[in-house]
Short mmCIF file of C-alpha atoms in Angstrom, two decimals:
data_model
loop_
_atom_site.label_atom_id
_atom_site.label_comp_id
_atom_site.label_asym_id
_atom_site.label_seq_id
_atom_site.Cartn_x
_atom_site.Cartn_y
_atom_site.Cartn_z
CA ALA B 1 72.03 22.47 35.21
CA THR B 2 72.19 25.18 32.74
CA ALA B 3 74.44 27.75 31.24
CA ARG B 4 74.16 31.46 30.46
CA ALA B 5 73.38 32.65 26.92
CA TRP B 6 75.16 35.59 25.34
CA ILE B 7 72.75 38.38 24.48
CA GLU B 8 72.68 42.00 23.51
CA ARG B 9 70.27 44.52 24.98
CA GLN B 10 69.91 48.27 24.58
CA ARG B 11 69.16 49.76 27.98
CA ARG B 12 67.05 52.88 28.17
CA ARG B 13 66.88 55.64 30.72
CA ASP B 14 64.94 58.88 30.75
CA GLU B 15 68.03 61.10 30.88
CA ALA B 16 70.58 59.21 28.77
CA ALA B 17 71.14 56.07 26.72
CA SER B 18 74.05 53.71 27.11
CA ALA B 19 75.00 50.37 25.60
CA ASP B 20 75.96 47.26 27.53
CA ALA B 21 76.61 44.31 25.23
CA GLU B 22 78.35 40.97 25.46
CA ASP B 23 79.81 39.14 22.50
CA GLU B 24 77.95 36.13 21.27
CA PRO B 25 79.97 33.08 20.29
CA THR B 26 80.76 32.86 16.60
CA PRO B 27 78.16 30.50 15.09
CA GLU B 28 79.61 27.19 14.09
CA PRO B 29 79.06 26.11 10.48
CA ASP B 30 76.48 23.41 9.98
CA LEU B 31 78.08 20.01 10.26
CA GLU B 32 77.02 17.40 7.78
CA ALA B 33 75.76 14.37 9.67
CA PRO B 34 78.41 11.66 9.40
CA PRO B 35 77.53 8.31 7.87
CA GLY B 36 75.62 6.14 10.30
CA LEU B 37 73.65 8.99 11.86
CA ASP B 38 69.92 8.42 11.83
CA GLY B 39 68.47 11.48 10.17
CA ASP B 40 65.43 11.39 12.44
CA ALA B 41 67.70 11.66 15.48
CA ALA B 42 69.10 14.92 14.15
CA GLU B 43 65.73 16.64 14.05
CA LEU B 44 64.73 18.87 16.92
CA ASN B 45 61.14 19.65 17.73
CA ALA B 46 61.08 23.42 17.58
CA GLU B 47 57.92 23.77 19.65
CA PRO B 48 57.73 25.67 21.86
CA GLU B 49 60.06 28.40 20.56
CA GLU B 50 62.73 29.32 23.10
CA LEU B 51 63.72 32.92 23.72
CA THR B 52 66.15 34.34 26.24
CA ALA B 53 65.79 37.45 28.32
CA SER B 54 68.25 40.28 28.33
CA ALA B 55 69.57 42.16 31.30
CA PRO B 56 66.84 43.54 33.57
CA ALA B 57 65.38 46.64 31.93
CA GLU B 58 64.73 50.00 33.51
CA PRO B 59 61.06 51.05 33.43
CA ARG B 60 60.28 52.70 30.11
CA VAL B 61 57.91 55.07 31.87
CA ALA B 62 59.06 56.59 35.12
CA GLU B 63 56.89 55.51 38.04
CA PRO B 64 55.80 58.15 40.56
CA ARG B 65 57.83 57.98 43.74
CA ARG B 66 55.77 57.38 46.83
CA ALA B 67 56.32 59.31 50.01
CA ASP B 68 56.73 56.02 51.86
CA ALA B 69 59.26 54.57 49.40
CA GLY B 70 61.67 52.20 51.07
CA THR B 71 59.14 50.70 53.43
CA PRO B 72 58.21 47.00 53.15
CA GLU B 73 54.77 47.96 51.85
CA ALA B 74 56.18 50.17 49.10
CA ASP B 75 58.92 47.71 48.15
CA ALA B 76 56.55 44.77 47.74
CA GLN B 77 56.29 43.50 44.19
CA PRO B 78 53.18 44.61 42.30
CA SER B 79 50.49 41.99 41.96
CA PHE B 80 50.93 41.70 38.20
CA LEU B 81 54.67 40.93 38.42
CA ARG B 82 55.29 37.21 38.15
CA MET B 83 59.12 37.20 38.18
CA ARG B 84 61.95 39.67 37.73
CA MET B 85 63.96 38.20 34.87
CA ARG B 86 67.72 38.38 34.50
CA ARG B 87 70.06 38.13 31.58
CA GLY B 88 70.28 34.50 30.46
CA PHE B 89 66.78 33.48 31.58
CA TYR B 90 64.74 31.57 28.98
CA VAL B 91 61.00 31.39 28.36
CA SER B 92 58.85 29.37 25.94
CA ILE B 93 56.85 31.56 23.62
CA ASP B 94 53.21 31.16 22.62
CA ARG B 95 52.70 34.23 20.45
CA LEU B 96 53.52 37.89 19.89
CA GLU B 97 50.94 40.48 21.02
CA THR B 98 50.73 44.26 20.90
CA HIS B 99 49.30 46.30 23.77
CA ASP B 100 49.11 50.10 23.70
CA GLY B 101 51.60 50.19 20.87
CA ARG B 102 54.17 48.02 22.65
CA ARG B 103 55.00 44.46 21.64
CA PHE B 104 55.05 41.62 24.16
CA TYR B 105 55.72 37.92 23.90
CA ARG B 106 53.07 35.83 25.62
CA THR B 107 54.65 32.73 27.16
CA ILE B 108 52.97 29.33 27.08
CA ARG B 109 52.30 29.79 30.78
CA GLY B 110 50.37 33.01 30.25
CA ALA B 111 53.03 35.53 31.33
CA TYR B 112 54.13 38.52 29.23
CA VAL B 113 57.67 39.70 28.48
CA PRO B 114 58.63 42.86 26.51
CA ALA B 115 59.59 41.76 23.01
CA ASP B 116 62.51 44.19 22.86
CA ALA B 117 64.09 42.45 25.86
CA MET B 118 64.37 39.11 24.09
CA ILE B 119 66.36 37.36 21.40
CA GLU B 120 65.68 33.96 19.85
CA ALA B 121 67.88 31.04 20.88
CA SER B 122 69.48 29.02 18.07
CA PRO B 123 70.05 25.32 18.87
CA PRO B 124 73.58 23.97 18.33
CA THR B 125 74.34 21.80 15.32
CA MET B 126 76.45 19.25 17.21
CA ARG B 127 75.53 15.64 16.42
CA GLY B 128 76.89 12.41 17.79
CA VAL B 129 77.54 9.26 15.79
CA VAL B 130 75.50 6.07 15.51
CA LEU B 131 78.28 3.48 15.50
CA GLY B 132 78.69 0.99 12.67
CA GLY B 133 80.85 0.44 9.59
CA ARG B 134 83.91 2.68 9.75
CA TRP B 135 82.43 4.55 12.72
CA GLN B 136 83.79 2.55 15.64
CA LEU B 137 85.52 3.24 18.94
CA PRO B 138 87.94 4.74 19.68
CA LEU B 139 86.29 7.82 18.21
CA GLY B 140 87.77 11.28 18.48
CA PHE B 141 85.86 14.57 18.47
CA VAL B 142 87.65 17.83 17.75
CA TYR B 143 86.57 20.10 20.59
CA ARG B 144 88.91 23.07 20.08
CA GLY B 145 88.70 25.72 17.41
CA GLY B 146 91.41 26.50 14.88
CA VAL B 147 92.65 22.92 14.61
CA ARG B 148 94.57 21.85 11.52
CA SER B 149 95.40 18.31 10.52
CA LEU B 150 98.94 17.31 9.73
CA ALA B 151 100.45 15.28 6.92
CA ARG B 152 103.39 12.90 7.23
CA GLY B 153 106.24 13.13 4.75
CA ALA B 154 106.61 9.98 2.64
CA SER B 155 110.40 9.94 2.80
CA ASP B 156 111.38 11.26 6.23
CA GLY B 157 108.06 11.04 8.14
CA ALA B 158 108.22 14.73 9.06
CA LEU B 159 104.90 16.32 10.02
CA SER B 160 103.62 19.37 8.17
CA LEU B 161 100.41 21.41 8.43
CA ALA B 162 97.55 20.29 6.20
CA ALA B 163 93.82 21.06 5.98
CA PRO B 164 91.85 22.61 8.86
CA ILE B 165 89.34 20.48 10.78
CA GLU B 166 86.11 22.06 11.97
CA ARG B 167 85.35 22.01 15.68
CA LEU B 168 83.04 19.14 16.77
CA THR B 169 84.08 16.98 13.79
CA PRO B 170 84.14 13.21 14.64
CA MET B 171 87.21 11.18 13.65
CA PRO B 172 87.43 7.35 13.69
CA LEU B 173 90.86 6.74 15.22
CA THR B 174 93.38 4.02 14.65
CA ASP B 175 95.59 2.68 17.45
CA GLU B 176 98.61 4.52 16.08
CA VAL B 177 100.10 7.23 18.29
CA ILE B 178 102.88 9.52 17.02
CA THR B 179 105.19 11.33 19.44
CA ARG B 180 107.23 14.35 18.37
CA ARG B 181 109.12 16.51 20.88
CA GLN B 182 107.05 15.13 23.77
CA ARG B 183 103.79 15.95 22.00
CA ARG B 184 101.38 13.16 21.11
CA TYR B 185 99.36 12.92 17.90
CA ARG B 186 96.54 10.59 16.85
CA VAL B 187 95.85 9.22 13.38
CA ASP B 188 92.37 8.60 11.97
CA ASP B 189 91.29 5.89 9.57
CA ARG B 190 91.98 8.14 6.56
CA GLY B 191 95.49 9.07 7.57
CA ARG B 192 94.73 12.50 9.01
CA ILE B 193 96.96 13.37 11.95
CA VAL B 194 95.77 15.63 14.78
CA ARG B 195 97.20 16.74 18.09
CA GLU B 196 95.88 14.56 20.90
CA ASP B 197 95.16 17.57 23.11
CA ALA B 198 92.78 18.97 20.46
CA ILE B 199 90.38 16.02 20.59
CA ARG B 200 88.20 14.19 23.08
CA VAL B 201 88.33 10.43 22.68
CA ALA B 202 85.40 8.10 23.36
CA LYS B 203 86.70 4.65 24.32
CA THR B 204 85.22 1.24 25.00
CA LEU B 205 84.43 0.36 28.62
CA ALA B 206 83.64 -3.04 30.09
CA ARG B 207 80.03 -3.59 31.13
CA PRO B 208 79.61 -2.70 34.82
CA ALA B 209 78.32 -5.21 37.36
CA GLY B 210 74.56 -5.59 37.39
CA VAL B 211 74.09 -4.73 33.72
CA GLY B 212 72.61 -7.54 31.62
CA GLU B 213 73.90 -8.81 28.29
CA ASP B 214 71.09 -7.06 26.39
CA ASP B 215 70.56 -4.06 28.65
CA HIS B 216 70.74 -0.51 27.32
CA TRP B 217 73.20 1.52 29.42
CA LEU B 218 75.21 4.71 29.25
CA HIS B 219 78.81 5.55 30.10
CA VAL B 220 79.59 9.20 30.87
CA ASP B 221 83.34 9.79 31.03
CA LEU B 222 84.09 13.03 32.90
CA SER B 223 87.78 13.05 31.95
CA SER B 224 87.06 12.94 28.22
CA GLN B 225 83.66 14.69 28.31
CA THR B 226 82.14 11.92 26.20
CA LEU B 227 79.10 9.68 26.38
CA VAL B 228 78.84 6.20 24.89
CA ALA B 229 75.58 4.22 24.70
CA TYR B 230 75.80 0.42 24.88
CA GLU B 231 73.53 -2.52 24.25
CA GLY B 232 75.16 -5.11 26.48
CA ASP B 233 78.82 -5.15 25.44
CA ARG B 234 78.25 -3.45 22.08
CA PRO B 235 78.72 0.33 21.79
CA VAL B 236 76.03 1.81 19.55
CA PHE B 237 76.32 5.60 19.88
CA ALA B 238 78.97 8.13 20.92
CA THR B 239 79.00 11.89 21.39
CA LEU B 240 80.44 14.82 23.34
CA VAL B 241 78.85 16.17 26.52
CA SER B 242 79.34 19.04 28.94
CA THR B 243 79.32 18.07 32.62
CA GLY B 244 79.61 20.03 35.87
CA ARG B 245 82.28 22.67 36.15
CA ALA B 246 84.43 23.30 39.24
CA GLY B 247 82.23 23.65 42.29
CA TYR B 248 79.31 21.94 40.53
CA GLU B 249 80.85 18.56 39.80
CA THR B 250 78.75 15.79 38.30
CA PRO B 251 78.58 12.86 40.76
CA THR B 252 80.39 9.66 39.86
CA GLY B 253 78.95 6.18 40.35
CA THR B 254 76.41 3.81 38.87
CA PHE B 255 72.84 5.13 38.72
CA ARG B 256 69.62 4.41 36.87
CA ILE B 257 67.29 6.73 35.01
CA GLN B 258 64.57 7.61 37.51
CA SER B 259 62.26 9.78 35.44
CA LYS B 260 61.94 11.15 31.91
CA HIS B 261 60.34 14.36 30.69
CA VAL B 262 59.85 15.56 27.14
CA SER B 263 60.53 18.98 28.64
CA THR B 264 60.76 20.45 32.13
CA THR B 265 61.58 23.80 33.70
CA MET B 266 64.88 24.13 35.55
CA ASP B 267 65.44 27.18 37.73
CA ASP B 268 66.95 28.67 40.84
CA PRO B 269 66.13 32.40 40.67
CA ASN B 270 67.42 32.96 44.23
CA ALA B 271 70.97 31.71 43.65
CA GLY B 272 72.56 35.16 43.55
CA ASP B 273 75.06 35.54 40.72
CA GLU B 274 74.35 31.92 39.70
CA ALA B 275 70.59 32.46 39.35
CA TYR B 276 68.99 30.82 36.31
CA SER B 277 65.60 29.97 34.90
CA ILE B 278 65.05 27.91 31.75
CA GLU B 279 61.58 26.85 30.71
CA ASP B 280 61.03 23.59 28.85
CA VAL B 281 64.50 22.05 28.88
CA PRO B 282 64.06 19.27 26.27
CA TRP B 283 64.61 15.54 26.61
CA THR B 284 65.35 15.45 30.35
CA MET B 285 66.32 12.19 32.11
CA TYR B 286 66.94 12.41 35.87
CA PHE B 287 69.32 9.78 37.22
CA GLU B 288 70.30 11.00 40.71
CA GLY B 289 68.34 13.59 42.67
CA SER B 290 68.39 16.82 40.66
CA TYR B 291 71.14 15.55 38.31
CA ALA B 292 69.95 14.75 34.80
CA LEU B 293 70.97 14.10 31.24
CA HIS B 294 69.25 16.73 29.09
CA ALA B 295 69.43 18.81 25.94
CA ALA B 296 71.23 22.14 26.10
CA PHE B 297 70.06 24.51 23.36
CA TRP B 298 71.80 27.54 24.89
CA HIS B 299 75.43 26.64 24.15
CA ASP B 300 77.60 24.51 21.88
CA ARG B 301 80.70 24.15 24.06
CA PHE B 302 80.44 20.39 24.19
CA GLY B 303 83.63 18.66 25.22
CA ARG B 304 84.15 21.16 28.05
CA GLU B 305 82.96 21.22 31.66
CA ARG B 306 80.44 24.03 32.04
CA SER B 307 77.15 22.89 33.61
CA HIS B 308 75.74 23.16 37.13
CA GLY B 309 76.21 19.39 37.48
CA CYS B 310 73.91 17.90 34.88
CA VAL B 311 75.10 16.16 31.72
CA ASN B 312 74.46 18.56 28.83
CA LEU B 313 73.85 17.04 25.40
CA ALA B 314 73.21 18.59 22.02
CA PRO B 315 69.44 18.53 21.38
CA ALA B 316 69.66 15.93 18.60
CA ASP B 317 71.78 13.66 20.80
CA ALA B 318 69.53 14.08 23.85
CA ARG B 319 66.52 13.10 21.75
CA TRP B 320 68.32 9.99 20.47
CA ILE B 321 69.25 8.92 24.03
CA PHE B 322 65.76 9.73 25.34
CA GLN B 323 64.05 7.54 22.74
CA TRP B 324 66.59 4.71 22.99
CA SER B 325 66.88 4.41 26.78
CA ALA B 326 64.55 2.80 29.32
CA PRO B 327 61.93 3.33 30.50
CA GLU B 328 60.10 3.83 27.24
CA LEU B 329 57.66 6.73 27.18
CA PRO B 330 54.18 5.58 26.06
CA PRO B 331 52.75 7.37 23.00
CA GLY B 332 51.19 10.69 23.92
CA TRP B 333 52.83 10.88 27.36
CA HIS B 334 54.89 13.89 28.38
CA GLY B 335 56.81 12.20 31.20
CA LEU B 336 56.96 9.32 33.63
CA SER B 337 58.71 8.18 36.80
CA VAL B 338 60.18 4.73 37.39
CA THR B 339 58.26 2.68 39.96
CA GLN B 340 59.80 -0.77 39.40
CA PRO B 341 63.35 -1.69 40.48
CA ARG B 342 65.90 -1.88 37.66
CA ALA B 343 63.40 -0.44 35.16
CA GLY B 344 65.56 2.52 34.12
CA SER B 345 68.71 2.30 32.01
CA VAL B 346 71.99 2.39 33.92
CA VAL B 347 73.98 5.64 33.82
CA HIS B 348 77.60 4.84 34.72
CA VAL B 349 79.63 7.99 35.45
CA THR B 350 83.42 7.73 35.79
CA GLU B 351 86.30 10.14 36.33
#
């Protein structure tokens, strides 16, 4: 349940040098946490540091070709090779070391990766909203870039372009809907008008059967790519998510959190073009088989379907949900599995 990171890597050959680079997404400006957001929830433990591998590198020193090359014995991986990494793989770094004049990153699991094949991953700045005061549902999140608000003329009510609105900005919405030329617009509590197709709207949902009046539970809405946390009937937190893309759909239904891990490795290196490996995915909460809610530090495209089926959250949001939901992780523990019925918080996933 991961996504690829954009990286740039200079490939070397003995005879010639060529460049093969992919554009990285334009970094989003830091968003000021809206009122009601617990500052502690916005912090992300930066340990261990996450780095991503580039495209597989050619050997820097040509290896002698054996006379029996091509045979199973010759093609076997050398004993010191732990894994052939691919572009978009991530490892957790312990420290930087130099051997024979070449720099390597030592991973926390004792493996070594050439330092010039790696770039550091920068966590996204997306933050959800702790509900209260003016921050209530319905709550809109701008999920497209280049969005501008509109102003309404005092005399004729005509709409005209106004100030831009940064992507991932939350907007407390009123119930007012404006329709112009078959296009719908929403109005926030400060009078800003925005196209409805530029926002994702988190809405209130009735408590599902089997959830108690004081229970902590989560609603994941696949159609709006939003998550709302509830205490009984009261919504307390809302944010954007990224769920499974076409062919990797997130399952719908009512589930419970089965296990929690401060971090865990997610990988499938044998999945062909879809191969991935990400060490120490933070704040992971499994709710159905291999499907989990977890932090995604490798992208910021929240509000869009893009995962392998898991529910991707911004790291600050995943931490908030992890600490708020049941079961509670005892101090000093790295993870736990639920052994008692109904012990984990409900995760209610709808279309």
